[in-house]
Amino acid sequence: MAGSEEESLDDLPPSAKLVFKVLEYNGPLTQKGIVEESMLSARTVRYALERLEGIGVVDEDVYFADARQNLYQLNETADELKNGEEADAEACAAE
């Protein structure tokens, strides 16, 4: 985000966190697949994907089965975030 501090997953709205978890559990999905799995509206999913792309944790690829749709998946940055959250949770549990 230009001109502001870098946003993290913790700063995102609940809908974006839910979309993140849906992609984490189900792997690559189309927007329609995310709508079905999350039970969020299509507009909310579009906004959540936009926010996730903004922090660089989601990649958008062509869905070859239907070129009118895109395929969304978590990238390596998301893996680093997940590993960091797990380490934080373990540290809190140890205290």
Short mmCIF file of C-alpha atoms in Angstrom, two decimals:
data_model
loop_
_atom_site.label_atom_id
_atom_site.label_comp_id
_atom_site.label_asym_id
_atom_site.label_seq_id
_atom_site.Cartn_x
_atom_site.Cartn_y
_atom_site.Cartn_z
CA MET A 1 0.00 0.00 0.00
CA ALA A 2 1.63 3.18 -1.16
CA GLY A 3 2.35 5.75 1.51
CA SER A 4 1.22 3.67 4.49
CA GLU A 5 2.73 1.08 6.75
CA GLU A 6 2.77 -2.43 5.39
CA GLU A 7 -0.42 -4.29 6.18
CA SER A 8 -0.33 -7.78 7.68
CA LEU A 9 -2.81 -10.63 7.87
CA ASP A 10 -3.79 -9.53 11.39
CA ASP A 11 -4.87 -6.12 10.03
CA LEU A 12 -7.29 -7.57 7.47
CA PRO A 13 -11.06 -7.80 7.92
CA PRO A 14 -12.58 -11.13 9.05
CA SER A 15 -13.79 -11.93 5.53
CA ALA A 16 -10.22 -11.79 4.17
CA LYS A 17 -9.01 -14.02 7.00
CA LEU A 18 -11.78 -16.50 6.19
CA VAL A 19 -10.82 -16.54 2.50
CA PHE A 20 -7.19 -17.10 3.56
CA LYS A 21 -8.24 -20.11 5.66
CA VAL A 22 -10.45 -21.50 2.88
CA LEU A 23 -7.49 -21.38 0.49
CA GLU A 24 -5.21 -22.84 3.17
CA TYR A 25 -7.49 -25.84 3.77
CA ASN A 26 -8.77 -26.44 0.22
CA GLY A 27 -5.85 -25.41 -1.95
CA PRO A 28 -6.28 -23.52 -5.23
CA LEU A 29 -9.88 -22.47 -5.96
CA THR A 30 -11.75 -20.24 -8.36
CA GLN A 31 -13.65 -17.28 -7.01
CA LYS A 32 -16.84 -19.28 -7.40
CA GLY A 33 -15.30 -22.12 -5.39
CA ILE A 34 -14.30 -19.73 -2.63
CA VAL A 35 -17.85 -18.32 -2.55
CA GLU A 36 -19.26 -21.83 -2.17
CA GLU A 37 -16.80 -22.91 0.52
CA SER A 38 -16.89 -19.71 2.58
CA MET A 39 -20.60 -18.93 2.10
CA LEU A 40 -19.65 -15.26 1.61
CA SER A 41 -21.11 -13.14 -1.17
CA ALA A 42 -19.22 -12.87 -4.46
CA ARG A 43 -18.60 -9.18 -3.82
CA THR A 44 -17.15 -9.86 -0.38
CA VAL A 45 -14.87 -12.57 -1.79
CA ARG A 46 -13.65 -10.20 -4.53
CA TYR A 47 -12.84 -7.58 -1.89
CA ALA A 48 -11.10 -10.14 0.34
CA LEU A 49 -9.01 -11.43 -2.57
CA GLU A 50 -8.07 -7.87 -3.46
CA ARG A 51 -6.87 -7.27 0.11
CA LEU A 52 -4.96 -10.58 0.19
CA GLU A 53 -3.31 -9.78 -3.14
CA GLY A 54 -2.45 -6.35 -1.72
CA ILE A 55 -0.32 -7.89 1.02
CA GLY A 56 1.15 -10.39 -1.42
CA VAL A 57 -0.09 -13.71 -0.01
CA VAL A 58 -2.36 -14.80 -2.89
CA ASP A 59 -1.43 -15.54 -6.49
CA GLU A 60 -3.90 -15.36 -9.36
CA ASP A 61 -3.48 -17.78 -12.27
CA VAL A 62 -5.49 -18.73 -15.34
CA TYR A 63 -7.98 -21.53 -14.74
CA PHE A 64 -7.44 -23.72 -17.79
CA ALA A 65 -10.73 -25.62 -17.43
CA ASP A 66 -12.58 -22.30 -17.98
CA ALA A 67 -10.43 -19.40 -19.15
CA ARG A 68 -13.12 -16.92 -18.07
CA GLN A 69 -12.23 -17.65 -14.43
CA ASN A 70 -9.07 -17.25 -12.40
CA LEU A 71 -7.53 -19.69 -9.97
CA TYR A 72 -6.42 -18.31 -6.60
CA GLN A 73 -3.85 -19.94 -4.35
CA LEU A 74 -1.63 -19.04 -1.43
CA ASN A 75 2.01 -18.39 -2.25
CA GLU A 76 5.33 -18.75 -0.40
CA THR A 77 4.75 -15.52 1.52
CA ALA A 78 1.59 -17.04 2.98
CA ASP A 79 3.58 -20.11 4.05
CA GLU A 80 6.01 -17.85 5.91
CA LEU A 81 3.09 -16.08 7.63
CA LYS A 82 1.54 -19.40 8.67
CA ASN A 83 4.85 -20.66 10.06
CA GLY A 84 5.33 -17.39 11.95
CA GLU A 85 1.85 -17.63 13.48
CA GLU A 86 2.47 -21.21 14.58
CA ALA A 87 5.74 -20.17 16.26
CA ASP A 88 3.94 -17.30 18.03
CA ALA A 89 1.20 -19.65 19.25
CA GLU A 90 3.77 -22.12 20.59
CA ALA A 91 5.62 -19.31 22.36
CA CYS A 92 2.40 -18.13 24.01
CA ALA A 93 1.52 -21.67 25.08
CA ALA A 94 4.97 -22.13 26.62
CA GLU A 95 4.58 -19.05 28.82
#
